[in-house]
Amino acid sequence: MLANTFINKKILIYGLGLSGNSCLDRLYKISNVNIFDDNLSLKNHKNKKYFLGKNKILNAKFDYIIISPGIDIKKCILKKYLLKNQRRIITELDIFYLFYPNNTKITITGTNGKSTVCKMIYDIFKTKNFDVRLVGNIGNPPLTEKKIKKDTIFIIEASSYQIDYNKYFRTDYAAILNLNVDHLERHKTINEYAKAKIKLIKSQEKDKISLIEKQSIILNKYVSIKSIKSKLIKINYDKKNLFKKKINNDYLLDKNNLNNIHFVYVICKYFKISDSNI
């Protein structure tokens, strides 16, 4: 198991939200785990025996530092320590991947419509009785899922924050739905924001599938057949939109959702799902 990576390692989990707690639950039996949160009142948390004070952290050396998506390493209590030890930083998605490297993963990112796309794919896959799990920013943290089988499929909603610090995570299908000005309080520029998203595609292997908007200037600036290993699909929006007449939900008639449905359709076709099921 790739998860053997963490056996007897010294690990700091930074952030005690759902993500941080799911990592703690998965690792505390096999690793030497400590936890920290900028909200120091959490020191009295149920897992307080793992809590390590700032001064002790600054004098410690960890094999891995797992940071929650909400942690900005440039604006947190341990800023200097994290910047100095940036090569040790990993995420919940990294741990998830190392525990389940062979399960099919469909990862959706972008600015607008990620949750809706994930839910549509999930619902369509359920009509074919796939063992499919909805995780990430939508649904449960992936490490909390139970009874994982070889054919379990994970549909993952991933933010730029989660992707940015990944070291190990790989996905079979990667979709960047759209890219608009967002989260610049952390990424500073649209180019840096784009690079964080595109890391999802650039980490893929040659037999995997990546999808981007055909007309996106910034995505096409950084993503080309020569710059990635995966098979690149550029989604061209059909002005007639073959599903538009069949949609009874006004929410889905929003421009972004109508565009994003093209991603849903292409991904479902890779799993041999019929138009009628879609």
PDB file of C-alpha atoms in Angstrom, residues 31-203:
ATOM      1  CA  SER A  31       1.742   7.767  12.548  1.00  0.00           C
ATOM      2  CA  ASN A  32       3.099  10.042  15.253  1.00  0.00           C
ATOM      3  CA  VAL A  33       0.504  12.798  14.811  1.00  0.00           C
ATOM      4  CA  ASN A  34       0.245  16.301  16.271  1.00  0.00           C
ATOM      5  CA  ILE A  35      -2.406  18.901  15.508  1.00  0.00           C
ATOM      6  CA  PHE A  36      -2.595  22.699  15.503  1.00  0.00           C
ATOM      7  CA  ASP A  37      -5.189  25.336  14.665  1.00  0.00           C
ATOM      8  CA  ASP A  38      -5.046  29.132  14.577  1.00  0.00           C
ATOM      9  CA  ASN A  39      -8.170  29.038  16.746  1.00  0.00           C
ATOM     10  CA  LEU A  40      -6.376  28.250  19.987  1.00  0.00           C
ATOM     11  CA  SER A  41      -9.664  27.571  21.781  1.00  0.00           C
ATOM     12  CA  LEU A  42      -9.645  24.234  19.959  1.00  0.00           C
ATOM     13  CA  LYS A  43      -6.832  23.214  22.282  1.00  0.00           C
ATOM     14  CA  ASN A  44      -9.637  21.893  24.484  1.00  0.00           C
ATOM     15  CA  HIS A  45     -11.008  19.915  21.563  1.00  0.00           C
ATOM     16  CA  LYS A  46     -11.813  16.214  22.112  1.00  0.00           C
ATOM     17  CA  ASN A  47      -8.456  15.433  20.492  1.00  0.00           C
ATOM     18  CA  LYS A  48      -6.509  17.820  22.726  1.00  0.00           C
ATOM     19  CA  LYS A  49      -3.915  15.150  23.588  1.00  0.00           C
ATOM     20  CA  TYR A  50      -2.562  15.579  20.055  1.00  0.00           C
ATOM     21  CA  PHE A  51      -2.459  19.387  20.214  1.00  0.00           C
ATOM     22  CA  LEU A  52       1.025  20.897  20.081  1.00  0.00           C
ATOM     23  CA  GLY A  53       1.757  24.507  20.995  1.00  0.00           C
ATOM     24  CA  LYS A  54       3.316  26.962  18.549  1.00  0.00           C
ATOM     25  CA  ASN A  55       6.709  27.137  20.283  1.00  0.00           C
ATOM     26  CA  LYS A  56       7.077  23.355  20.323  1.00  0.00           C
ATOM     27  CA  ILE A  57       6.157  23.194  16.627  1.00  0.00           C
ATOM     28  CA  LEU A  58       8.790  25.787  15.737  1.00  0.00           C
ATOM     29  CA  ASN A  59      11.435  23.593  17.353  1.00  0.00           C
ATOM     30  CA  ALA A  60      10.152  20.342  15.845  1.00  0.00           C
ATOM     31  CA  LYS A  61      10.833  18.605  12.581  1.00  0.00           C
ATOM     32  CA  PHE A  62       7.940  16.874  10.816  1.00  0.00           C
ATOM     33  CA  ASP A  63       8.068  14.451   7.900  1.00  0.00           C
ATOM     34  CA  TYR A  64       4.767  15.822   6.587  1.00  0.00           C
ATOM     35  CA  ILE A  65       2.613  18.867   7.292  1.00  0.00           C
ATOM     36  CA  ILE A  66      -1.018  18.397   6.259  1.00  0.00           C
ATOM     37  CA  ILE A  67      -2.815  21.692   5.826  1.00  0.00           C
ATOM     38  CA  SER A  68      -6.549  22.184   5.521  1.00  0.00           C
ATOM     39  CA  PRO A  69      -7.900  24.038   2.432  1.00  0.00           C
ATOM     40  CA  GLY A  70      -8.725  27.100   4.508  1.00  0.00           C
ATOM     41  CA  ILE A  71      -5.124  27.639   5.595  1.00  0.00           C
ATOM     42  CA  ASP A  72      -3.264  30.325   3.658  1.00  0.00           C
ATOM     43  CA  ILE A  73       0.408  29.668   4.416  1.00  0.00           C
ATOM     44  CA  LYS A  74       1.181  33.347   3.852  1.00  0.00           C
ATOM     45  CA  LYS A  75      -1.422  34.573   6.356  1.00  0.00           C
ATOM     46  CA  CYS A  76      -1.456  32.237   9.339  1.00  0.00           C
ATOM     47  CA  ILE A  77       0.150  31.913  12.748  1.00  0.00           C
ATOM     48  CA  LEU A  78       2.790  29.464  11.481  1.00  0.00           C
ATOM     49  CA  LYS A  79       3.530  31.496   8.338  1.00  0.00           C
ATOM     50  CA  LYS A  80       7.330  31.559   8.640  1.00  0.00           C
ATOM     51  CA  TYR A  81       7.514  27.911   9.650  1.00  0.00           C
ATOM     52  CA  LEU A  82       5.343  26.759   6.723  1.00  0.00           C
ATOM     53  CA  LEU A  83       7.224  28.835   4.162  1.00  0.00           C
ATOM     54  CA  LYS A  84      10.496  27.371   5.452  1.00  0.00           C
ATOM     55  CA  ASN A  85       9.096  23.823   5.290  1.00  0.00           C
ATOM     56  CA  GLN A  86       6.940  24.160   2.167  1.00  0.00           C
ATOM     57  CA  ARG A  87       8.355  20.994   0.596  1.00  0.00           C
ATOM     58  CA  ARG A  88       6.857  18.974   3.478  1.00  0.00           C
ATOM     59  CA  ILE A  89       3.326  20.313   2.953  1.00  0.00           C
ATOM     60  CA  ILE A  90       0.666  17.910   1.643  1.00  0.00           C
ATOM     61  CA  THR A  91      -3.142  17.806   1.695  1.00  0.00           C
ATOM     62  CA  GLU A  92      -6.049  15.576   2.574  1.00  0.00           C
ATOM     63  CA  LEU A  93      -6.325  14.676  -1.127  1.00  0.00           C
ATOM     64  CA  ASP A  94      -2.751  13.399  -1.092  1.00  0.00           C
ATOM     65  CA  ILE A  95      -3.495  11.056   1.794  1.00  0.00           C
ATOM     66  CA  PHE A  96      -6.722   9.934   0.136  1.00  0.00           C
ATOM     67  CA  TYR A  97      -4.868   9.145  -3.090  1.00  0.00           C
ATOM     68  CA  LEU A  98      -2.156   7.144  -1.331  1.00  0.00           C
ATOM     69  CA  PHE A  99      -4.788   5.028   0.421  1.00  0.00           C
ATOM     70  CA  TYR A 100      -6.879   4.489  -2.743  1.00  0.00           C
ATOM     71  CA  PRO A 101      -4.538   4.905  -5.746  1.00  0.00           C
ATOM     72  CA  ASN A 102      -6.362   2.435  -7.999  1.00  0.00           C
ATOM     73  CA  ASN A 103      -9.933   3.669  -7.612  1.00  0.00           C
ATOM     74  CA  THR A 104     -11.335   5.728 -10.474  1.00  0.00           C
ATOM     75  CA  LYS A 105     -11.396   9.428  -9.637  1.00  0.00           C
ATOM     76  CA  ILE A 106     -13.289  12.176 -11.469  1.00  0.00           C
ATOM     77  CA  THR A 107     -12.160  15.571 -10.201  1.00  0.00           C
ATOM     78  CA  ILE A 108     -14.049  18.760 -11.012  1.00  0.00           C
ATOM     79  CA  THR A 109     -12.648  22.244 -10.511  1.00  0.00           C
ATOM     80  CA  GLY A 110     -13.262  25.689 -12.003  1.00  0.00           C
ATOM     81  CA  THR A 111     -14.866  28.900 -10.792  1.00  0.00           C
ATOM     82  CA  ASN A 112     -18.612  28.458 -11.317  1.00  0.00           C
ATOM     83  CA  GLY A 113     -20.799  25.353 -11.140  1.00  0.00           C
ATOM     84  CA  LYS A 114     -18.486  22.739  -9.613  1.00  0.00           C
ATOM     85  CA  SER A 115     -21.022  21.424  -7.104  1.00  0.00           C
ATOM     86  CA  THR A 116     -23.798  21.257  -9.681  1.00  0.00           C
ATOM     87  CA  VAL A 117     -21.636  19.322 -12.142  1.00  0.00           C
ATOM     88  CA  CYS A 118     -20.507  16.866  -9.461  1.00  0.00           C
ATOM     89  CA  LYS A 119     -24.104  16.261  -8.369  1.00  0.00           C
ATOM     90  CA  MET A 120     -25.311  15.745 -11.956  1.00  0.00           C
ATOM     91  CA  ILE A 121     -22.566  13.210 -12.691  1.00  0.00           C
ATOM     92  CA  TYR A 122     -23.300  11.467  -9.393  1.00  0.00           C
ATOM     93  CA  ASP A 123     -27.040  11.218 -10.122  1.00  0.00           C
ATOM     94  CA  ILE A 124     -26.453   9.954 -13.660  1.00  0.00           C
ATOM     95  CA  PHE A 125     -23.960   7.322 -12.477  1.00  0.00           C
ATOM     96  CA  LYS A 126     -26.451   6.162  -9.841  1.00  0.00           C
ATOM     97  CA  THR A 127     -28.970   5.386 -12.612  1.00  0.00           C
ATOM     98  CA  LYS A 128     -26.459   2.782 -13.831  1.00  0.00           C
ATOM     99  CA  ASN A 129     -25.954   1.429 -10.293  1.00  0.00           C
ATOM    100  CA  PHE A 130     -22.290   2.399 -10.098  1.00  0.00           C
ATOM    101  CA  ASP A 131     -20.804   2.436  -6.600  1.00  0.00           C
ATOM    102  CA  VAL A 132     -20.137   6.164  -6.714  1.00  0.00           C
ATOM    103  CA  ARG A 133     -19.165   8.548  -3.907  1.00  0.00           C
ATOM    104  CA  LEU A 134     -19.554  12.328  -3.838  1.00  0.00           C
ATOM    105  CA  VAL A 135     -16.643  13.847  -1.885  1.00  0.00           C
ATOM    106  CA  GLY A 136     -14.463  16.922  -1.438  1.00  0.00           C
ATOM    107  CA  ASN A 137     -16.052  20.351  -1.193  1.00  0.00           C
ATOM    108  CA  ILE A 138     -19.378  18.621  -1.835  1.00  0.00           C
ATOM    109  CA  GLY A 139     -20.395  15.609   0.231  1.00  0.00           C
ATOM    110  CA  ASN A 140     -18.062  14.018   2.773  1.00  0.00           C
ATOM    111  CA  PRO A 141     -14.300  14.332   3.179  1.00  0.00           C
ATOM    112  CA  PRO A 142     -13.003  11.432   1.035  1.00  0.00           C
ATOM    113  CA  LEU A 143     -11.207   9.788   3.962  1.00  0.00           C
ATOM    114  CA  THR A 144     -14.502   9.340   5.848  1.00  0.00           C
ATOM    115  CA  GLU A 145     -16.005   7.098   3.169  1.00  0.00           C
ATOM    116  CA  LYS A 146     -16.549   3.492   4.240  1.00  0.00           C
ATOM    117  CA  LYS A 147     -16.707   0.107   2.481  1.00  0.00           C
ATOM    118  CA  ILE A 148     -14.540   1.153  -0.451  1.00  0.00           C
ATOM    119  CA  LYS A 149     -14.343  -1.547  -3.132  1.00  0.00           C
ATOM    120  CA  LYS A 150     -12.150  -1.924  -6.200  1.00  0.00           C
ATOM    121  CA  ASP A 151     -14.902  -0.566  -8.473  1.00  0.00           C
ATOM    122  CA  THR A 152     -15.842   2.385  -6.241  1.00  0.00           C
ATOM    123  CA  ILE A 153     -15.785   5.635  -8.225  1.00  0.00           C
ATOM    124  CA  PHE A 154     -15.031   8.941  -6.507  1.00  0.00           C
ATOM    125  CA  ILE A 155     -16.452  12.216  -7.827  1.00  0.00           C
ATOM    126  CA  ILE A 156     -14.399  14.953  -6.227  1.00  0.00           C
ATOM    127  CA  GLU A 157     -15.091  18.671  -6.092  1.00  0.00           C
ATOM    128  CA  ALA A 158     -11.724  20.369  -5.633  1.00  0.00           C
ATOM    129  CA  SER A 159     -10.944  24.028  -5.023  1.00  0.00           C
ATOM    130  CA  SER A 160      -7.784  25.804  -6.113  1.00  0.00           C
ATOM    131  CA  TYR A 161      -6.756  25.828  -2.445  1.00  0.00           C
ATOM    132  CA  GLN A 162      -6.810  22.023  -2.297  1.00  0.00           C
ATOM    133  CA  ILE A 163      -5.016  21.541  -5.612  1.00  0.00           C
ATOM    134  CA  ASP A 164      -2.341  24.162  -4.979  1.00  0.00           C
ATOM    135  CA  TYR A 165      -0.535  22.246  -2.217  1.00  0.00           C
ATOM    136  CA  ASN A 166      -0.939  18.709  -3.602  1.00  0.00           C
ATOM    137  CA  LYS A 167       2.161  16.559  -3.928  1.00  0.00           C
ATOM    138  CA  TYR A 168       0.833  13.032  -4.624  1.00  0.00           C
ATOM    139  CA  PHE A 169      -2.796  13.330  -5.721  1.00  0.00           C
ATOM    140  CA  ARG A 170      -3.610  12.068  -9.231  1.00  0.00           C
ATOM    141  CA  THR A 171      -6.981  11.894 -10.935  1.00  0.00           C
ATOM    142  CA  ASP A 172      -8.200   9.806 -13.869  1.00  0.00           C
ATOM    143  CA  TYR A 173     -10.535  12.499 -15.193  1.00  0.00           C
ATOM    144  CA  ALA A 174      -9.836  16.192 -14.610  1.00  0.00           C
ATOM    145  CA  ALA A 175     -12.249  18.945 -15.642  1.00  0.00           C
ATOM    146  CA  ILE A 176     -11.624  22.687 -15.356  1.00  0.00           C
ATOM    147  CA  LEU A 177     -15.105  24.041 -16.062  1.00  0.00           C
ATOM    148  CA  ASN A 178     -14.359  27.732 -16.415  1.00  0.00           C
ATOM    149  CA  LEU A 179     -11.984  30.319 -15.039  1.00  0.00           C
ATOM    150  CA  ASN A 180     -13.081  33.725 -13.832  1.00  0.00           C
ATOM    151  CA  VAL A 181     -11.571  36.241 -11.419  1.00  0.00           C
ATOM    152  CA  ASP A 182     -11.936  34.675  -7.974  1.00  0.00           C
ATOM    153  CA  HIS A 183      -9.916  33.934  -4.820  1.00  0.00           C
ATOM    154  CA  LEU A 184      -7.352  36.596  -5.713  1.00  0.00           C
ATOM    155  CA  GLU A 185      -7.021  37.416  -2.012  1.00  0.00           C
ATOM    156  CA  ARG A 186      -4.813  34.317  -1.901  1.00  0.00           C
ATOM    157  CA  HIS A 187      -3.587  33.780  -5.468  1.00  0.00           C
ATOM    158  CA  LYS A 188      -3.026  37.522  -6.115  1.00  0.00           C
ATOM    159  CA  THR A 189      -3.314  37.311  -9.935  1.00  0.00           C
ATOM    160  CA  ILE A 190      -5.552  35.472 -12.394  1.00  0.00           C
ATOM    161  CA  ASN A 191      -2.429  33.789 -13.787  1.00  0.00           C
ATOM    162  CA  GLU A 192      -1.490  32.332 -10.396  1.00  0.00           C
ATOM    163  CA  TYR A 193      -5.115  31.272  -9.865  1.00  0.00           C
ATOM    164  CA  ALA A 194      -5.059  29.525 -13.251  1.00  0.00           C
ATOM    165  CA  LYS A 195      -1.778  27.754 -12.494  1.00  0.00           C
ATOM    166  CA  ALA A 196      -3.220  26.380  -9.242  1.00  0.00           C
ATOM    167  CA  LYS A 197      -6.165  24.892 -11.144  1.00  0.00           C
ATOM    168  CA  ILE A 198      -4.053  23.600 -14.019  1.00  0.00           C
ATOM    169  CA  LYS A 199      -1.814  21.679 -11.639  1.00  0.00           C
ATOM    170  CA  LEU A 200      -4.667  19.143 -11.527  1.00  0.00           C
ATOM    171  CA  ILE A 201      -4.148  18.388 -15.225  1.00  0.00           C
ATOM    172  CA  LYS A 202      -0.363  18.620 -15.296  1.00  0.00           C
ATOM    173  CA  SER A 203      -0.071  15.916 -12.628  1.00  0.00           C
TER     174      SER A 203
END
